[in-house]
Coordinates of C-alpha atoms in Angstrom, one line a residue:
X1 CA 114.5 164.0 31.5
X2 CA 117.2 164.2 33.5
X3 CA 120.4 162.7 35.1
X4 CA 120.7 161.5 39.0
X5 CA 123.7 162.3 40.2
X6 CA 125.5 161.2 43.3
X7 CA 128.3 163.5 45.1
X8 CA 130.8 161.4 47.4
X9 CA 133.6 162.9 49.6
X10 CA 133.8 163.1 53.7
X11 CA 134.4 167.4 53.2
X12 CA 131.0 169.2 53.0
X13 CA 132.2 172.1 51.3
X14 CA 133.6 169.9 48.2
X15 CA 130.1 168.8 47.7
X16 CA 129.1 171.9 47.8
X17 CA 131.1 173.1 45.6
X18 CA 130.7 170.3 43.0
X19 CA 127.0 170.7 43.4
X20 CA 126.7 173.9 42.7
X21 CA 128.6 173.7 40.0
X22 CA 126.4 171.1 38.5
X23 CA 123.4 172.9 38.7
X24 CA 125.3 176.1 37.0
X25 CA 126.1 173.8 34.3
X26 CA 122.7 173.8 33.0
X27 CA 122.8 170.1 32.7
X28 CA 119.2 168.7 33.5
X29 CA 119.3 166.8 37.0
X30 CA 116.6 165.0 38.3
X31 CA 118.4 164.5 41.7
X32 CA 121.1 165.2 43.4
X33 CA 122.4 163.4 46.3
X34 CA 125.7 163.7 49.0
X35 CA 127.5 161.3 50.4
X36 CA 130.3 161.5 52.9
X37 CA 132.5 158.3 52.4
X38 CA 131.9 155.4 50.4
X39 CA 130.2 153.3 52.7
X40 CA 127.3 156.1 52.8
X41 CA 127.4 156.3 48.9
X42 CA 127.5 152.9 48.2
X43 CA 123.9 152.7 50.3
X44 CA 122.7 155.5 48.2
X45 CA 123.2 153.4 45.3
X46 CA 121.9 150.7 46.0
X47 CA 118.3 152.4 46.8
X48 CA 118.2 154.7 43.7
X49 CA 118.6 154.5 40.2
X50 CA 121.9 156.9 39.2
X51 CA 123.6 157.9 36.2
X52 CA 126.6 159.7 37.5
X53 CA 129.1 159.6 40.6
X54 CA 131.6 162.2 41.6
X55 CA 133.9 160.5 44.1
X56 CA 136.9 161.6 46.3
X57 CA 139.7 159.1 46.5
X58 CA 140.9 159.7 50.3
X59 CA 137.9 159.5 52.2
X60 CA 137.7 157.7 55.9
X61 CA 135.4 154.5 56.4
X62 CA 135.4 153.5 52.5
X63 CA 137.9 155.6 50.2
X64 CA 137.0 156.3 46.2
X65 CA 138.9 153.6 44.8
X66 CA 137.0 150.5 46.9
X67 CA 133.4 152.7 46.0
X68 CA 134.5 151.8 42.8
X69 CA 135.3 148.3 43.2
X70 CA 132.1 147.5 45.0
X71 CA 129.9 149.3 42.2
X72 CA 131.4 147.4 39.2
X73 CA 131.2 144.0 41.7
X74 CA 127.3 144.7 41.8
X75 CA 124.7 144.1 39.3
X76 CA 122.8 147.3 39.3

């Protein structure tokens, strides 16, 4: 079985980056899934079960830091 993983920062590349780096890591994902500010990611989360979130700080909309806020504010 393996981990979901969400991937949050507003520059394309970066998640690319990160992601492919995830799946070279030959840790077992079940998904993988992008976000581009935290307002995106924090929607992701709230639809899907996830293990794991890679966030950028500095990102327009909602930075890293209030993503983080608003996930430990949340039950789930």
């Amino acid at each position: 079985m393996g981990t979901n993983i969400l991937i949050v920062d507003d520059s394309s590349l970066t998640r690319a980056i990160i992601a492919k780096s995830i799946r070279l890591s030959g840790v077992a994902v079940d998904g993988l899934f992008q976000a581009g500010d935290g307002r995106e990611g924090l929607e992701l989360l709230r639809s899907r079960p996830v293990e794991l979130v890679f966030t950028d700080i500095n990102m327009p909309e909602m930075d890293g830091v209030e993503l983080v806020k608003r996930m430990r504010a949340e039950e789930n």
